[in-house]
Amino acid sequence: MQKTALIKSFRHTAMATAFLATSILLPSAVLAQMDKPTTDALESYFEFVDYNSGTIAVDQLAAEDWNKLYVLDVRDAGQYAKAHIPGAVNIEWRRVFAERAKLPKDKTVLAYCNTGSFSGQVAMALRIAGYENVRILHGGMDAYIRAKK
């Protein structure tokens, strides 16, 4: 019994040590690999951004405004198939940056996911890449469904 407790304690200590080492060293390793243009773009983005920067709430959009937007659903295809905002184009959030050439630069891109977390990542990456026309649907699909009830 005592041997089992010792082994469990060792495993927990080893896992905690590995986590700590990773959390301390990984950001340094990633930062060391970041080139100057990327660093400059991130600094510029965070100097510009404010708390609600780039978000649009469902209730801010009149019915006719939706047609003026390029609505981008960044959820997976299964979620999109179950329900989506009418007219939305589906590109899963992991693929949006790689497929950014498909996005218009002359029209506001309104990105959404379920809550806003994945669309926020998409918007940040696209803005850093020079897409200043990207906005996030505040609250995502959840907020859209609540507003339409």
XYZ file of C-alpha atoms in Angstrom:
149
model
C 0.000 0.000 0.000
C 2.783 2.389 0.927
C 4.637 1.575 -2.312
C 1.552 2.437 -4.407
C 1.177 5.805 -2.667
C 4.853 6.534 -3.285
C 4.526 5.693 -6.987
C 1.426 7.927 -7.299
C 3.214 10.742 -5.531
C 6.206 10.370 -7.849
C 3.945 10.432 -10.927
C 2.186 13.581 -9.721
C 5.508 15.262 -8.999
C 6.903 14.255 -12.392
C 3.808 15.514 -14.189
C 3.844 18.796 -12.267
C 7.540 19.270 -13.026
C 6.992 18.574 -16.730
C 4.064 21.005 -16.859
C 6.028 23.706 -15.073
C 9.053 23.259 -17.334
C 6.863 23.393 -20.430
C 4.937 26.458 -19.291
C 8.145 28.323 -18.467
C 10.331 27.261 -21.371
C 7.845 26.969 -24.235
C 6.851 30.650 -24.384
C 10.548 31.588 -24.426
C 11.238 29.129 -27.232
C 8.290 30.396 -29.264
C 9.240 34.022 -28.674
C 12.818 33.328 -29.692
C 11.588 31.953 -33.026
C 9.303 34.899 -33.790
C 10.685 37.178 -36.484
C 10.713 40.962 -36.237
C 7.837 41.633 -38.694
C 5.597 39.254 -36.742
C 6.561 40.829 -33.447
C 5.959 44.312 -34.870
C 2.543 43.260 -36.230
C 1.500 41.861 -32.843
C 2.686 44.970 -31.015
C 0.803 47.162 -33.486
C -2.358 45.097 -33.092
C -2.339 45.245 -29.305
C -1.608 48.986 -29.288
C -4.684 49.520 -31.484
C -7.158 47.055 -30.000
C -9.600 48.000 -27.264
C -11.933 45.812 -25.194
C -14.785 45.720 -27.720
C -12.680 46.262 -30.801
C -14.143 44.674 -33.840
C -17.242 43.183 -32.250
C -20.776 43.631 -33.479
C -23.802 42.539 -31.450
C -26.773 40.907 -33.162
C -29.067 43.726 -32.038
C -26.808 46.292 -33.732
C -27.626 44.831 -37.139
C -30.861 45.657 -38.922
C -32.299 42.952 -41.192
C -31.019 44.715 -44.334
C -27.476 45.011 -42.881
C -26.888 41.244 -42.995
C -26.884 41.353 -46.820
C -24.039 43.890 -46.774
C -21.790 41.533 -44.811
C -19.700 38.526 -45.771
C -20.860 36.266 -42.942
C -18.226 33.670 -42.062
C -19.139 30.662 -39.928
C -15.882 29.279 -38.502
C -17.440 26.280 -36.759
C -16.955 22.752 -38.053
C -19.026 21.463 -40.980
C -21.272 19.352 -38.738
C -22.327 22.326 -36.636
C -22.826 24.424 -39.762
C -25.046 21.712 -41.282
C -27.263 21.638 -38.176
C -27.835 25.399 -38.074
C -26.193 28.544 -39.384
C -26.936 32.160 -40.112
C -28.634 32.414 -43.527
C -26.091 33.229 -46.249
C -23.082 32.347 -44.107
C -20.038 30.739 -45.708
C -18.432 27.931 -43.719
C -14.665 27.685 -43.335
C -13.569 25.912 -40.150
C -11.551 28.228 -37.905
C -8.354 26.203 -38.328
C -8.514 26.665 -42.106
C -9.516 30.326 -42.370
C -6.000 31.754 -42.300
C -4.781 29.265 -44.908
C -7.807 30.091 -47.089
C -7.819 33.840 -46.431
C -7.469 34.642 -50.141
C -11.136 33.574 -50.495
C -12.228 36.397 -48.203
C -13.239 39.760 -49.641
C -11.269 42.847 -48.723
C -13.943 45.216 -50.021
C -16.725 43.992 -47.732
C -16.989 43.598 -43.956
C -16.312 40.017 -42.912
C -18.400 39.081 -39.883
C -16.921 35.950 -38.303
C -18.788 33.837 -35.798
C -18.534 30.527 -33.958
C -20.677 29.326 -31.066
C -19.604 31.889 -28.481
C -16.924 34.100 -30.025
C -13.720 32.390 -28.899
C -12.681 30.743 -32.185
C -13.918 33.644 -34.280
C -11.846 35.938 -32.061
C -8.719 33.957 -32.887
C -9.590 34.073 -36.577
C -10.190 37.830 -36.489
C -6.922 38.515 -34.700
C -4.885 36.455 -37.169
C -6.589 38.068 -40.153
C -6.167 41.592 -38.793
C -2.488 41.000 -38.214
C -2.296 39.781 -41.820
C -3.776 43.087 -42.992
C -7.520 42.354 -43.109
C -8.892 45.436 -41.373
C -12.453 44.608 -42.442
C -12.963 41.677 -40.049
C -15.473 41.872 -37.208
C -16.674 39.301 -34.672
C -20.311 38.538 -33.936
C -20.441 39.195 -30.202
C -21.708 36.054 -28.474
C -21.584 34.027 -31.703
C -24.303 31.658 -32.839
C -25.605 31.392 -29.274
C -26.382 35.134 -29.244
C -27.889 34.953 -32.731
C -30.269 32.140 -31.693
C -31.275 33.993 -28.500
C -31.968 37.180 -30.477
C -34.134 35.377 -33.018
C -36.407 33.753 -30.392
